[in-house]
Amino acid sequence: MAFFIKKLTVIGLGLIGGSLARALKERDCVGEVVGVNRTRSSLEKGMELGVIDGFTTDPVEGVRGANMVLVATPVRSIVPTVRVIAPGLMPGAVVTDAGSVKGQIVLDCEAAMPEGVHFVGGHPIAGTEHSGVEASFATLFEGSRTILTPTAGTAKDALELVTIVWEAVGSRVETMDPRHHDQVLAATSHLPHLMAYNIVKTLSDLENDVQSEVFRFAASGFRDFTRIASSDPTMWRDICLENRGAILDMIDRFGRDLDLLRGWVAAGDGDSLHRIFAQSRDTRDRVLRVDKRGRR
Ligand code: NAD
């Protein structure tokens, strides 16, 4: 069997790293997967589940002889990790990441690459609110999109290889400028996560203030809206710190719209409320229909 990746090293063996390893193994795309993680227990679990074929907690040791390295740690540890592994990378290796923020991370990772090694920034737009290797599964990326963020310095062959990897696991690859990626994701992902965390906080404070069971009467709308507030706090802290400018812009924009809504509620302006609810409902239905068609 001619695997197109002989040895893949996954640094940060959690939901995303574990799922890519599983998906590539299941499709016979990879000869050997080595896991590297800060915590040994994740690596032992990964072995037990057959997600990886070997492991080490030493990142430099882990990347030796690897054709491809995926860094799937929380975003604030991506650049330090890439700097640490740089001396262990073999010429011709391709390093990529899965971080939810690109911008400066991509530039710093590119700058850290030794001669003959290339970095390609990546972000699979797929995930769940669960984390850890035990939450990983081989079909996570099927029907998803992956954004790759090449720069003027990105090698064509490296971009092609990373594209083939994501396509092999069922994802549609698009390319985007790293800064533009961060603005788009601040709007579509980062702001909604902040809102979900915040509404749980608001209701929790209310429950304490009024000493009554607010959550006992939380209906399915609450469950739908707040599902993503079960996401990993370290990951989301890092995303907020790393994409601060774009997230602040989105919070301000959202705040202005919330003030408008507040004004209409205060004024009893039913026409305006009805108009905005109808517009938003139509937009959501249209976007989801298009998305469904686009995924086929
Ligand atoms: P996860 O918590 O499931 O896994 C991360 C793993 O990295 C954990 O096992 C953790 O122990 C390990 N780790 C942390 N710091 C490390 C370090 N310095 N060195 C080695 N290992 C380290 O997280 P995840 O959901 O798989 O997310 C991984 C990356 O993918 C993040 O950058 C995140 O922004 C991005 N991402 C997540 C999602 C999602 O929905 N979960 C989607 C797309 C991209």
Short mmCIF file of C-alpha atoms and ligand atoms in Angstrom, two decimals, residues 11-17 36-39 42 71-75 77-78 81 98-101 123-133 232 235 239, ligand 1:
data_model
loop_
_atom_site.label_atom_id
_atom_site.label_comp_id
_atom_site.label_asym_id
_atom_site.label_seq_id
_atom_site.Cartn_x
_atom_site.Cartn_y
_atom_site.Cartn_z
CA ILE A 11 0.89 17.24 18.57
CA GLY A 12 -2.13 17.89 20.81
CA LEU A 13 -4.02 14.61 20.69
CA GLY A 14 -7.55 15.82 21.39
CA LEU A 15 -10.82 16.08 19.48
CA ILE A 16 -9.36 17.54 16.29
CA GLY A 17 -5.93 15.84 16.23
CA VAL A 36 2.60 13.92 21.25
CA ASN A 37 0.70 15.49 24.11
CA ARG A 38 1.35 17.41 27.26
CA THR A 39 -0.55 14.84 29.29
CA SER A 42 -4.31 11.26 26.55
CA VAL A 71 -0.19 20.93 15.62
CA ALA A 72 -3.64 20.72 17.21
CA THR A 73 -3.01 22.31 20.60
CA PRO A 74 -4.93 25.36 21.94
CA VAL A 75 -4.06 28.40 19.82
CA SER A 77 0.58 27.04 22.36
CA ILE A 78 0.87 26.62 18.58
CA THR A 81 5.30 24.32 20.02
CA ALA A 98 -5.72 23.31 13.18
CA GLY A 99 -5.95 26.51 15.21
CA SER A 100 -9.16 28.55 15.22
CA VAL A 101 -7.15 31.79 14.86
CA HIS A 123 -8.54 25.45 10.26
CA PRO A 124 -11.12 22.68 9.91
CA ILE A 125 -14.59 24.17 10.34
CA ALA A 126 -15.83 21.13 12.19
CA GLY A 127 -16.03 20.22 15.81
CA THR A 128 -18.25 19.47 18.74
CA GLU A 129 -18.54 20.92 22.22
CA HIS A 130 -16.62 17.90 23.54
CA SER A 131 -12.87 17.72 23.88
CA GLY A 132 -10.12 15.16 24.35
CA VAL A 133 -9.04 12.14 22.33
CA ASP A 232 -13.36 23.81 26.48
CA MET A 235 -9.48 26.77 24.01
CA ILE A 239 -9.11 32.29 20.97
P1 NAD B 1 -8.76 19.37 22.78
O1 NAD B 1 -8.79 20.01 24.12
O2 NAD B 1 -9.72 18.26 22.49
O3 NAD B 1 -7.28 18.83 22.48
C1 NAD B 1 -6.13 19.59 22.66
C2 NAD B 1 -5.05 18.67 23.20
O4 NAD B 1 -3.83 19.41 23.24
C3 NAD B 1 -5.31 18.18 24.63
O5 NAD B 1 -5.13 16.78 24.67
C4 NAD B 1 -4.24 18.90 25.47
O6 NAD B 1 -3.79 18.11 26.56
C5 NAD B 1 -3.14 19.08 24.45
N1 NAD B 1 -2.21 20.17 24.72
C6 NAD B 1 -2.46 21.39 25.26
N2 NAD B 1 -1.34 22.14 25.28
C7 NAD B 1 -0.37 21.36 24.74
C8 NAD B 1 1.02 21.57 24.49
N3 NAD B 1 1.61 22.73 24.77
N4 NAD B 1 1.72 20.55 23.93
C9 NAD B 1 1.14 19.36 23.63
N5 NAD B 1 -0.17 19.10 23.85
C10 NAD B 1 -0.91 20.10 24.39
O7 NAD B 1 -8.93 20.56 21.71
P2 NAD B 1 -9.47 20.48 20.22
O8 NAD B 1 -10.91 20.77 20.23
O9 NAD B 1 -8.95 19.25 19.57
O10 NAD B 1 -8.76 21.78 19.61
C11 NAD B 1 -7.43 21.73 19.15
C12 NAD B 1 -7.16 22.92 18.23
O11 NAD B 1 -8.08 22.87 17.14
C13 NAD B 1 -7.31 24.29 18.89
O12 NAD B 1 -6.32 25.13 18.39
C14 NAD B 1 -8.67 24.74 18.42
O13 NAD B 1 -8.73 26.16 18.33
C15 NAD B 1 -8.79 24.09 17.06
N6 NAD B 1 -10.15 23.77 16.61
C16 NAD B 1 -11.09 23.28 17.47
C17 NAD B 1 -12.36 22.99 17.01
C18 NAD B 1 -13.44 22.47 17.93
O14 NAD B 1 -14.63 22.62 17.64
N7 NAD B 1 -13.10 21.84 19.04
C19 NAD B 1 -12.67 23.17 15.66
C20 NAD B 1 -11.67 23.62 14.80
C21 NAD B 1 -10.42 23.92 15.29
#
